[in-house]
Amino acid sequence: MLTLAQAQDRAQSLVDAARKAGADAADALYVCNASTGVSVRLGAMEDVEQSEGEEIGLRIFVGQRSATVSASDLEKDSLTALVDRCHAMAREAPEDPYATLAPQELLMRAQPPALDILDEAQPDPAALKERALAVEDAARSIPGITNSEGGGASMGCSQIALATSHGFAGSYAASNHGTWASVLAGEGAEMQRDHASHSARHLADLEAAGEIGRRAGERAVARLGAEKIKGGPMPVIFDPRVSGSLIGHLIGAIAGSAITRRSSFLLDDMGRQLFDSAVSIIDDPLVTRGLRSRPFDGEGLPTHRTALIDNGVLTGWLLDSASARQLGLQPTGHASRGTSGAPGVSATNVHMAAGGSSPAELMQGIKRGVYVTELIGMGVNPVTGDYSRGASGFLIEDGAVTRAVTEITIAGTLKEMFAALVPANDLEFRYAINAPTLRIDGMTVAGG
């Protein structure tokens, strides 16, 4: 890998070359990724993967026309050809009055915050193999486990460098460590599968392989004897494994592109009460060692903590410069991009604030409901907010989790679900999007 200074120089050099070629404005994004992964199955090595690749993308503006070209060949002659090709494409592109670099006065000028997202520890394949064997062994040790889909361990590192023609140049590096296991319980048609995993920026923060493996095995065994049930309107409890997906639907609906295209079920809801006043949802790109922490966004704007939902109220949209310009607003520091296209938007480390009741207290009073641990399919309409997804989990009877259930469908509308949502107090920070156990009354459950 290059040093961060070298990566930043490479992006800046490409921007300078574009300006010399006649571009009115330009930006360049350099990305390098390196990773190693080991997987095992039934106690034997199954695969070792190592990869490293670098790529650079150049975006050129000629008046209100723009084009983006990327390349993985970073030799001088190839980059010269890249500039010429991108400039020629930009001159022929259709005009877009909203395509623009970020406002110059908003660019990050301060020293980047120290986020501690790069771990110098780089376990070798032998250490990864040992961790992969340990996680699978722990999963297979659970009584009732009859087979394995494998276990694995991985580590990776990425570098990002961005330069623009109007004064921004920045770079950062980040690491990732992961462990996973997937096993099966039971025999024949009664067989059930489940899994567990954990990822962290630093190896020291990674959950012990034995804990991950045991959780995978216990989850699979708990699903044995799953039954189909009779459906009807009933409360649904979302396990933290899946509750964050509801926040994902919110994020998609408040993305600037969804608003400019008028393809969001929340199109007219900025400033309105969507959730109970006790619910807040926070996006924080500045979390130390956060899985999606970053010092600046994909256009060079500083990142900052944002309450997407503040005491139940939708505060605004996630905007890059193009969507902000179209809506007559300011970009919000949520621009995200790859090397081959214009910026879009994305959230970073997102969580829903914990509620005041335990999961057991949330279940009190539920005569009959379902506790969902897995969601299947993508039956969500982002325009209307209609929600219908396959699910599995457990039946709730008289306020307690009882037997496993399978082949059910849960349905509702996202606005009604948001309004009825009640969070528990068991928030943990394990994923990029985190939410506690959630209760939503009045959903429609269809049995198999």
PDB file of C-alpha atoms in Angstrom, residues 29-33 53-57 74 158-161 337-339:
ATOM      1  CA  LEU A  29     -10.869   9.742  -5.412  1.00  0.00           C
ATOM      2  CA  TYR A  30      -8.195   7.148  -4.693  1.00  0.00           C
ATOM      3  CA  VAL A  31      -9.161   3.864  -2.993  1.00  0.00           C
ATOM      4  CA  CYS A  32      -6.949   0.957  -1.995  1.00  0.00           C
ATOM      5  CA  ASN A  33      -8.250  -2.193  -0.304  1.00  0.00           C
ATOM      6  CA  GLY A  53      -6.227  -3.611  -5.313  1.00  0.00           C
ATOM      7  CA  GLU A  54      -6.138   0.107  -5.936  1.00  0.00           C
ATOM      8  CA  GLU A  55      -8.341   2.264  -8.096  1.00  0.00           C
ATOM      9  CA  ILE A  56      -8.718   5.939  -8.863  1.00  0.00           C
ATOM     10  CA  GLY A  57     -11.697   7.833 -10.194  1.00  0.00           C
ATOM     11  CA  LEU A  74      -2.159   3.819 -12.229  1.00  0.00           C
ATOM     12  CA  SER A 158      -8.531   0.394   3.229  1.00  0.00           C
ATOM     13  CA  GLN A 159      -7.139   3.786   2.233  1.00  0.00           C
ATOM     14  CA  ILE A 160      -9.185   6.722   0.969  1.00  0.00           C
ATOM     15  CA  ALA A 161      -7.792   9.924  -0.524  1.00  0.00           C
ATOM     16  CA  ARG A 337     -19.089   7.817  -3.475  1.00  0.00           C
ATOM     17  CA  GLY A 338     -17.031   5.244  -5.271  1.00  0.00           C
ATOM     18  CA  THR A 339     -14.506   5.777  -8.002  1.00  0.00           C
TER      19      THR A 339
END
